[in-house]
């Protein structure tokens, strides 16, 4: 087993990172290994220095990688060499002092509240299996603010329908309980009945395709994009936009920032505070429109 595989196993089994995170780290490492092989004829962790890492970063920028992607790749190398130092394979971290490309801060996009109410209440979804399932997908993403991976892992037993609570397993296998709107119960029951009748019972996963297979990421993206296109002109129409909308609408209606942090499953408040910028922008617009000296 090489050092890359040892690192990947460490992420998967000790840190218990998500499969998405592990896959991203593995791809970044494979890309760096290929670069080193092209530049110095081999990949030897003891021969990697800051100059080699800087050269890779420059090449990535010249190939027009986004700053966010480059920063993640640098973070991958930092984590990899920290792991090697911890295991006394190398003495220093060559990625430690590599400057990160500046990222232009972009506020999260969100769908207006009345647009989502219009989508969910005004007959956009058919009453067949696919229509009911798709409506449940959109309703759960917006009604609970859960991540895509959390949605895809949901099981029937995760719902406390009496208390209108849902249990999800988030990043790093952290469990949290989220309240949800009461009207989800009726939609959930409708979906389960039509699924069991037309596709079959599926105790291991809630959301399935017409063939009874678990719903997957690309399908969910297609579903969300299809319906959001009908109610918003936002450039990005993804499951995460519904999570952004959930958080923004809660804050717009006066929810406590720390409470929203817990609902979203954020480990620190700074990740949640970005949504306050969105609400501040809205307040500024309202002020300028309404105040005589605005």
PDB file of N, CA and C in Angstrom, residues 47-128:
ATOM      1  N   UNK A  47      11.189  13.846  -1.915  1.00  0.00           N
ATOM      2  CA  UNK A  47      11.770  14.780  -2.877  1.00  0.00           C
ATOM      3  C   UNK A  47      10.860  15.976  -3.154  1.00  0.00           C
ATOM      4  N   UNK A  48       9.665  15.932  -2.629  1.00  0.00           N
ATOM      5  CA  UNK A  48       8.728  17.042  -2.862  1.00  0.00           C
ATOM      6  C   UNK A  48       9.121  18.226  -1.989  1.00  0.00           C
ATOM      7  N   UNK A  49       9.316  19.385  -2.624  1.00  0.00           N
ATOM      8  CA  UNK A  49       9.645  20.597  -1.867  1.00  0.00           C
ATOM      9  C   UNK A  49       8.691  21.720  -2.266  1.00  0.00           C
ATOM     10  N   UNK A  50       8.851  22.870  -1.613  1.00  0.00           N
ATOM     11  CA  UNK A  50       7.944  23.996  -1.858  1.00  0.00           C
ATOM     12  C   UNK A  50       8.018  24.469  -3.305  1.00  0.00           C
ATOM     13  N   UNK A  51       9.203  24.403  -3.899  1.00  0.00           N
ATOM     14  CA  UNK A  51       9.369  24.837  -5.291  1.00  0.00           C
ATOM     15  C   UNK A  51       8.515  23.986  -6.227  1.00  0.00           C
ATOM     16  N   UNK A  52       8.503  22.682  -5.981  1.00  0.00           N
ATOM     17  CA  UNK A  52       7.718  21.768  -6.810  1.00  0.00           C
ATOM     18  C   UNK A  52       6.220  22.047  -6.646  1.00  0.00           C
ATOM     19  N   UNK A  53       5.797  22.281  -5.417  1.00  0.00           N
ATOM     20  CA  UNK A  53       4.382  22.578  -5.158  1.00  0.00           C
ATOM     21  C   UNK A  53       3.987  23.897  -5.815  1.00  0.00           C
ATOM     22  N   UNK A  54       4.854  24.918  -5.708  1.00  0.00           N
ATOM     23  CA  UNK A  54       4.562  26.216  -6.335  1.00  0.00           C
ATOM     24  C   UNK A  54       4.429  26.072  -7.847  1.00  0.00           C
ATOM     25  N   UNK A  55       5.302  25.254  -8.428  1.00  0.00           N
ATOM     26  CA  UNK A  55       5.244  25.017  -9.873  1.00  0.00           C
ATOM     27  C   UNK A  55       3.911  24.413 -10.288  1.00  0.00           C
ATOM     28  N   UNK A  56       3.417  23.500  -9.464  1.00  0.00           N
ATOM     29  CA  UNK A  56       2.121  22.874  -9.755  1.00  0.00           C
ATOM     30  C   UNK A  56       0.995  23.898  -9.672  1.00  0.00           C
ATOM     31  N   UNK A  57       1.053  24.743  -8.647  1.00  0.00           N
ATOM     32  CA  UNK A  57       0.022  25.770  -8.472  1.00  0.00           C
ATOM     33  C   UNK A  57       0.023  26.730  -9.661  1.00  0.00           C
ATOM     34  N   UNK A  58       1.215  27.126 -10.100  1.00  0.00           N
ATOM     35  CA  UNK A  58       1.318  28.026 -11.262  1.00  0.00           C
ATOM     36  C   UNK A  58       0.717  27.370 -12.503  1.00  0.00           C
ATOM     37  N   UNK A  59       1.013  26.091 -12.688  1.00  0.00           N
ATOM     38  CA  UNK A  59       0.466  25.370 -13.844  1.00  0.00           C
ATOM     39  C   UNK A  59      -1.062  25.311 -13.777  1.00  0.00           C
ATOM     40  N   UNK A  60      -1.591  25.079 -12.591  1.00  0.00           N
ATOM     41  CA  UNK A  60      -3.050  25.038 -12.429  1.00  0.00           C
ATOM     42  C   UNK A  60      -3.682  26.382 -12.796  1.00  0.00           C
ATOM     43  N   UNK A  61      -3.052  27.476 -12.351  1.00  0.00           N
ATOM     44  CA  UNK A  61      -3.583  28.805 -12.647  1.00  0.00           C
ATOM     45  C   UNK A  61      -3.496  29.099 -14.143  1.00  0.00           C
ATOM     46  N   UNK A  62      -2.401  28.659 -14.772  1.00  0.00           N
ATOM     47  CA  UNK A  62      -2.245  28.867 -16.220  1.00  0.00           C
ATOM     48  C   UNK A  62      -3.269  28.068 -17.013  1.00  0.00           C
ATOM     49  N   UNK A  63      -3.728  26.961 -16.429  1.00  0.00           N
ATOM     50  CA  UNK A  63      -4.753  26.144 -17.082  1.00  0.00           C
ATOM     51  C   UNK A  63      -6.166  26.616 -16.725  1.00  0.00           C
ATOM     52  N   UNK A  64      -6.226  27.782 -16.071  1.00  0.00           N
ATOM     53  CA  UNK A  64      -7.496  28.465 -15.767  1.00  0.00           C
ATOM     54  C   UNK A  64      -8.382  27.716 -14.774  1.00  0.00           C
ATOM     55  N   UNK A  65      -7.743  27.029 -13.833  1.00  0.00           N
ATOM     56  CA  UNK A  65      -8.515  26.464 -12.721  1.00  0.00           C
ATOM     57  C   UNK A  65      -9.033  27.616 -11.864  1.00  0.00           C
ATOM     58  N   UNK A  66     -10.229  27.452 -11.336  1.00  0.00           N
ATOM     59  CA  UNK A  66     -10.797  28.473 -10.464  1.00  0.00           C
ATOM     60  C   UNK A  66      -9.993  28.542  -9.163  1.00  0.00           C
ATOM     61  N   UNK A  67      -9.865  29.752  -8.577  1.00  0.00           N
ATOM     62  CA  UNK A  67      -9.127  29.872  -7.308  1.00  0.00           C
ATOM     63  C   UNK A  67      -9.632  28.924  -6.226  1.00  0.00           C
ATOM     64  N   UNK A  68     -10.951  28.700  -6.175  1.00  0.00           N
ATOM     65  CA  UNK A  68     -11.501  27.776  -5.175  1.00  0.00           C
ATOM     66  C   UNK A  68     -10.934  26.372  -5.354  1.00  0.00           C
ATOM     67  N   UNK A  69     -10.815  25.936  -6.614  1.00  0.00           N
ATOM     68  CA  UNK A  69     -10.287  24.599  -6.899  1.00  0.00           C
ATOM     69  C   UNK A  69      -8.813  24.505  -6.533  1.00  0.00           C
ATOM     70  N   UNK A  70      -8.059  25.547  -6.866  1.00  0.00           N
ATOM     71  CA  UNK A  70      -6.624  25.556  -6.548  1.00  0.00           C
ATOM     72  C   UNK A  70      -6.426  25.534  -5.033  1.00  0.00           C
ATOM     73  N   UNK A  71      -7.201  26.328  -4.322  1.00  0.00           N
ATOM     74  CA  UNK A  71      -7.098  26.358  -2.857  1.00  0.00           C
ATOM     75  C   UNK A  71      -7.390  24.995  -2.248  1.00  0.00           C
ATOM     76  N   UNK A  72      -8.397  24.318  -2.799  1.00  0.00           N
ATOM     77  CA  UNK A  72      -8.717  22.984  -2.278  1.00  0.00           C
ATOM     78  C   UNK A  72      -7.568  22.010  -2.533  1.00  0.00           C
ATOM     79  N   UNK A  73      -6.951  22.106  -3.693  1.00  0.00           N
ATOM     80  CA  UNK A  73      -5.839  21.208  -4.018  1.00  0.00           C
ATOM     81  C   UNK A  73      -4.643  21.468  -3.097  1.00  0.00           C
ATOM     82  N   UNK A  74      -4.378  22.746  -2.798  1.00  0.00           N
ATOM     83  CA  UNK A  74      -3.308  23.077  -1.855  1.00  0.00           C
ATOM     84  C   UNK A  74      -3.649  22.523  -0.473  1.00  0.00           C
ATOM     85  N   UNK A  75      -4.895  22.666  -0.071  1.00  0.00           N
ATOM     86  CA  UNK A  75      -5.337  22.127   1.222  1.00  0.00           C
ATOM     87  C   UNK A  75      -5.173  20.615   1.276  1.00  0.00           C
ATOM     88  N   UNK A  76      -5.435  19.957   0.154  1.00  0.00           N
ATOM     89  CA  UNK A  76      -5.240  18.506   0.080  1.00  0.00           C
ATOM     90  C   UNK A  76      -3.784  18.149   0.342  1.00  0.00           C
ATOM     91  N   UNK A  77      -2.869  18.875  -0.318  1.00  0.00           N
ATOM     92  CA  UNK A  77      -1.440  18.601  -0.114  1.00  0.00           C
ATOM     93  C   UNK A  77      -1.021  18.879   1.326  1.00  0.00           C
ATOM     94  N   UNK A  78      -1.519  19.961   1.896  1.00  0.00           N
ATOM     95  CA  UNK A  78      -1.192  20.267   3.298  1.00  0.00           C
ATOM     96  C   UNK A  78      -1.628  19.128   4.213  1.00  0.00           C
ATOM     97  N   UNK A  79      -2.845  18.650   4.001  1.00  0.00           N
ATOM     98  CA  UNK A  79      -3.367  17.559   4.832  1.00  0.00           C
ATOM     99  C   UNK A  79      -2.570  16.277   4.618  1.00  0.00           C
ATOM    100  N   UNK A  80      -2.208  16.004   3.370  1.00  0.00           N
ATOM    101  CA  UNK A  80      -1.441  14.797   3.040  1.00  0.00           C
ATOM    102  C   UNK A  80      -0.085  14.806   3.731  1.00  0.00           C
ATOM    103  N   UNK A  81       0.615  15.944   3.670  1.00  0.00           N
ATOM    104  CA  UNK A  81       1.945  16.005   4.279  1.00  0.00           C
ATOM    105  C   UNK A  81       1.880  16.117   5.802  1.00  0.00           C
ATOM    106  N   UNK A  82       0.800  16.670   6.334  1.00  0.00           N
ATOM    107  CA  UNK A  82       0.601  16.609   7.789  1.00  0.00           C
ATOM    108  C   UNK A  82       0.489  15.155   8.237  1.00  0.00           C
ATOM    109  N   UNK A  83      -0.252  14.387   7.462  1.00  0.00           N
ATOM    110  CA  UNK A  83      -0.412  12.954   7.738  1.00  0.00           C
ATOM    111  C   UNK A  83       0.943  12.250   7.690  1.00  0.00           C
ATOM    112  N   UNK A  84       1.767  12.578   6.694  1.00  0.00           N
ATOM    113  CA  UNK A  84       3.086  11.951   6.562  1.00  0.00           C
ATOM    114  C   UNK A  84       4.011  12.365   7.706  1.00  0.00           C
ATOM    115  N   UNK A  85       3.936  13.626   8.124  1.00  0.00           N
ATOM    116  CA  UNK A  85       4.747  14.085   9.256  1.00  0.00           C
ATOM    117  C   UNK A  85       4.334  13.377  10.544  1.00  0.00           C
ATOM    118  N   UNK A  86       3.039  13.231  10.722  1.00  0.00           N
ATOM    119  CA  UNK A  86       2.521  12.550  11.906  1.00  0.00           C
ATOM    120  C   UNK A  86       3.031  11.116  11.984  1.00  0.00           C
ATOM    121  N   UNK A  87       3.185  10.498  10.823  1.00  0.00           N
ATOM    122  CA  UNK A  87       3.665   9.117  10.762  1.00  0.00           C
ATOM    123  C   UNK A  87       5.174   9.023  10.542  1.00  0.00           C
ATOM    124  N   UNK A  88       5.855  10.185  10.702  1.00  0.00           N
ATOM    125  CA  UNK A  88       7.320  10.263  10.644  1.00  0.00           C
ATOM    126  C   UNK A  88       7.898   9.768   9.321  1.00  0.00           C
ATOM    127  N   UNK A  89       7.171  10.065   8.246  1.00  0.00           N
ATOM    128  CA  UNK A  89       7.665   9.714   6.910  1.00  0.00           C
ATOM    129  C   UNK A  89       8.499  10.863   6.353  1.00  0.00           C
ATOM    130  N   UNK A  90       8.047  12.107   6.596  1.00  0.00           N
ATOM    131  CA  UNK A  90       8.782  13.299   6.165  1.00  0.00           C
ATOM    132  C   UNK A  90       8.961  14.220   7.369  1.00  0.00           C
ATOM    133  N   UNK A  91       9.890  15.171   7.216  1.00  0.00           N
ATOM    134  CA  UNK A  91      10.204  16.076   8.331  1.00  0.00           C
ATOM    135  C   UNK A  91       9.481  17.413   8.245  1.00  0.00           C
ATOM    136  N   UNK A  92       9.009  17.782   7.060  1.00  0.00           N
ATOM    137  CA  UNK A  92       8.356  19.086   6.925  1.00  0.00           C
ATOM    138  C   UNK A  92       7.215  19.010   5.919  1.00  0.00           C
ATOM    139  N   UNK A  93       6.442  20.073   5.892  1.00  0.00           N
ATOM    140  CA  UNK A  93       5.278  20.153   5.012  1.00  0.00           C
ATOM    141  C   UNK A  93       5.565  21.161   3.903  1.00  0.00           C
ATOM    142  N   UNK A  94       5.870  20.706   2.690  1.00  0.00           N
ATOM    143  CA  UNK A  94       6.247  21.624   1.610  1.00  0.00           C
ATOM    144  C   UNK A  94       5.104  22.509   1.121  1.00  0.00           C
ATOM    145  N   UNK A  95       3.883  22.177   1.478  1.00  0.00           N
ATOM    146  CA  UNK A  95       2.735  22.984   1.036  1.00  0.00           C
ATOM    147  C   UNK A  95       2.327  24.023   2.075  1.00  0.00           C
ATOM    148  N   UNK A  96       2.999  24.010   3.222  1.00  0.00           N
ATOM    149  CA  UNK A  96       2.546  24.806   4.367  1.00  0.00           C
ATOM    150  C   UNK A  96       2.469  26.298   4.072  1.00  0.00           C
ATOM    151  N   UNK A  97       3.499  26.857   3.428  1.00  0.00           N
ATOM    152  CA  UNK A  97       3.559  28.304   3.225  1.00  0.00           C
ATOM    153  C   UNK A  97       3.258  28.732   1.792  1.00  0.00           C
ATOM    154  N   UNK A  98       2.608  27.864   1.044  1.00  0.00           N
ATOM    155  CA  UNK A  98       2.228  28.218  -0.319  1.00  0.00           C
ATOM    156  C   UNK A  98       1.071  29.217  -0.258  1.00  0.00           C
ATOM    157  N   UNK A  99       1.219  30.394  -0.876  1.00  0.00           N
ATOM    158  CA  UNK A  99       0.130  31.385  -0.817  1.00  0.00           C
ATOM    159  C   UNK A  99      -1.104  30.906  -1.574  1.00  0.00           C
ATOM    160  N   UNK A 100      -2.256  31.171  -1.008  1.00  0.00           N
ATOM    161  CA  UNK A 100      -3.511  30.766  -1.636  1.00  0.00           C
ATOM    162  C   UNK A 100      -4.001  31.851  -2.586  1.00  0.00           C
ATOM    163  N   UNK A 101      -4.449  31.473  -3.773  1.00  0.00           N
ATOM    164  CA  UNK A 101      -5.040  32.475  -4.681  1.00  0.00           C
ATOM    165  C   UNK A 101      -6.236  33.148  -4.020  1.00  0.00           C
ATOM    166  N   UNK A 102      -6.391  34.439  -4.261  1.00  0.00           N
ATOM    167  CA  UNK A 102      -7.503  35.170  -3.652  1.00  0.00           C
ATOM    168  C   UNK A 102      -8.821  34.791  -4.321  1.00  0.00           C
ATOM    169  N   UNK A 103      -9.813  34.586  -3.484  1.00  0.00           N
ATOM    170  CA  UNK A 103     -11.146  34.239  -3.976  1.00  0.00           C
ATOM    171  C   UNK A 103     -12.053  35.448  -3.827  1.00  0.00           C
ATOM    172  N   UNK A 104     -12.667  35.822  -4.925  1.00  0.00           N
ATOM    173  CA  UNK A 104     -13.644  36.908  -4.862  1.00  0.00           C
ATOM    174  C   UNK A 104     -14.875  36.403  -4.125  1.00  0.00           C
ATOM    175  N   UNK A 105     -15.158  37.031  -3.012  1.00  0.00           N
ATOM    176  CA  UNK A 105     -16.254  36.548  -2.170  1.00  0.00           C
ATOM    177  C   UNK A 105     -17.593  36.695  -2.888  1.00  0.00           C
ATOM    178  N   UNK A 106     -18.274  35.585  -3.012  1.00  0.00           N
ATOM    179  CA  UNK A 106     -19.561  35.567  -3.700  1.00  0.00           C
ATOM    180  C   UNK A 106     -20.652  35.174  -2.716  1.00  0.00           C
ATOM    181  N   UNK A 107     -21.649  36.016  -2.627  1.00  0.00           N
ATOM    182  CA  UNK A 107     -22.746  35.717  -1.719  1.00  0.00           C
ATOM    183  C   UNK A 107     -23.591  34.583  -2.283  1.00  0.00           C
ATOM    184  N   UNK A 108     -24.092  33.724  -1.410  1.00  0.00           N
ATOM    185  CA  UNK A 108     -24.889  32.593  -1.899  1.00  0.00           C
ATOM    186  C   UNK A 108     -26.187  33.058  -2.549  1.00  0.00           C
ATOM    187  N   UNK A 109     -26.500  32.453  -3.693  1.00  0.00           N
ATOM    188  CA  UNK A 109     -27.752  32.775  -4.357  1.00  0.00           C
ATOM    189  C   UNK A 109     -28.913  32.080  -3.663  1.00  0.00           C
ATOM    190  N   UNK A 110     -30.088  32.671  -3.725  1.00  0.00           N
ATOM    191  CA  UNK A 110     -31.260  32.040  -3.124  1.00  0.00           C
ATOM    192  C   UNK A 110     -32.488  32.392  -3.947  1.00  0.00           C
ATOM    193  N   UNK A 111     -33.483  31.540  -3.838  1.00  0.00           N
ATOM    194  CA  UNK A 111     -34.747  31.758  -4.540  1.00  0.00           C
ATOM    195  C   UNK A 111     -35.672  32.547  -3.622  1.00  0.00           C
ATOM    196  N   UNK A 112     -36.376  33.503  -4.186  1.00  0.00           N
ATOM    197  CA  UNK A 112     -37.303  34.307  -3.386  1.00  0.00           C
ATOM    198  C   UNK A 112     -38.374  33.416  -2.754  1.00  0.00           C
ATOM    199  N   UNK A 113     -38.787  33.808  -1.555  1.00  0.00           N
ATOM    200  CA  UNK A 113     -39.748  33.013  -0.787  1.00  0.00           C
ATOM    201  C   UNK A 113     -41.052  32.782  -1.558  1.00  0.00           C
ATOM    202  N   UNK A 114     -41.588  33.847  -2.159  1.00  0.00           N
ATOM    203  CA  UNK A 114     -42.871  33.690  -2.865  1.00  0.00           C
ATOM    204  C   UNK A 114     -42.743  32.795  -4.095  1.00  0.00           C
ATOM    205  N   UNK A 115     -41.553  32.746  -4.698  1.00  0.00           N
ATOM    206  CA  UNK A 115     -41.339  31.881  -5.864  1.00  0.00           C
ATOM    207  C   UNK A 115     -41.383  30.415  -5.467  1.00  0.00           C
ATOM    208  N   UNK A 116     -40.794  30.084  -4.317  1.00  0.00           N
ATOM    209  CA  UNK A 116     -40.805  28.692  -3.859  1.00  0.00           C
ATOM    210  C   UNK A 116     -42.197  28.278  -3.386  1.00  0.00           C
ATOM    211  N   UNK A 117     -42.906  29.184  -2.754  1.00  0.00           N
ATOM    212  CA  UNK A 117     -44.288  28.884  -2.350  1.00  0.00           C
ATOM    213  C   UNK A 117     -45.136  28.621  -3.597  1.00  0.00           C
ATOM    214  N   UNK A 118     -44.939  29.446  -4.617  1.00  0.00           N
ATOM    215  CA  UNK A 118     -45.641  29.267  -5.898  1.00  0.00           C
ATOM    216  C   UNK A 118     -45.321  27.897  -6.498  1.00  0.00           C
ATOM    217  N   UNK A 119     -44.055  27.511  -6.481  1.00  0.00           N
ATOM    218  CA  UNK A 119     -43.637  26.222  -7.045  1.00  0.00           C
ATOM    219  C   UNK A 119     -44.294  25.052  -6.317  1.00  0.00           C
ATOM    220  N   UNK A 120     -44.299  25.112  -4.996  1.00  0.00           N
ATOM    221  CA  UNK A 120     -44.769  23.975  -4.202  1.00  0.00           C
ATOM    222  C   UNK A 120     -46.291  23.917  -4.055  1.00  0.00           C
ATOM    223  N   UNK A 121     -46.966  25.045  -4.255  1.00  0.00           N
ATOM    224  CA  UNK A 121     -48.414  25.080  -3.988  1.00  0.00           C
ATOM    225  C   UNK A 121     -49.301  25.155  -5.228  1.00  0.00           C
ATOM    226  N   UNK A 122     -48.713  25.432  -6.391  1.00  0.00           N
ATOM    227  CA  UNK A 122     -49.561  25.781  -7.539  1.00  0.00           C
ATOM    228  C   UNK A 122     -49.514  24.797  -8.709  1.00  0.00           C
ATOM    229  N   UNK A 123     -49.422  23.519  -8.407  1.00  0.00           N
ATOM    230  CA  UNK A 123     -49.648  22.505  -9.430  1.00  0.00           C
ATOM    231  C   UNK A 123     -48.545  22.267 -10.437  1.00  0.00           C
ATOM    232  N   UNK A 124     -47.304  22.500 -10.060  1.00  0.00           N
ATOM    233  CA  UNK A 124     -46.190  22.244 -10.977  1.00  0.00           C
ATOM    234  C   UNK A 124     -45.843  20.754 -11.069  1.00  0.00           C
ATOM    235  N   UNK A 125     -46.267  19.978 -10.079  1.00  0.00           N
ATOM    236  CA  UNK A 125     -45.878  18.566 -10.004  1.00  0.00           C
ATOM    237  C   UNK A 125     -47.056  17.660 -10.366  1.00  0.00           C
ATOM    238  N   UNK A 126     -46.773  16.606 -11.130  1.00  0.00           N
ATOM    239  CA  UNK A 126     -47.812  15.630 -11.471  1.00  0.00           C
ATOM    240  C   UNK A 126     -48.087  14.731 -10.267  1.00  0.00           C
ATOM    241  N   UNK A 127     -49.148  13.952 -10.342  1.00  0.00           N
ATOM    242  CA  UNK A 127     -49.526  13.073  -9.233  1.00  0.00           C
ATOM    243  C   UNK A 127     -49.057  11.637  -9.421  1.00  0.00           C
ATOM    244  N   UNK A 128     -48.224  11.394 -10.444  1.00  0.00           N
ATOM    245  CA  UNK A 128     -47.677  10.047 -10.618  1.00  0.00           C
ATOM    246  C   UNK A 128     -46.446   9.870  -9.736  1.00  0.00           C
TER     247      UNK A 128
END
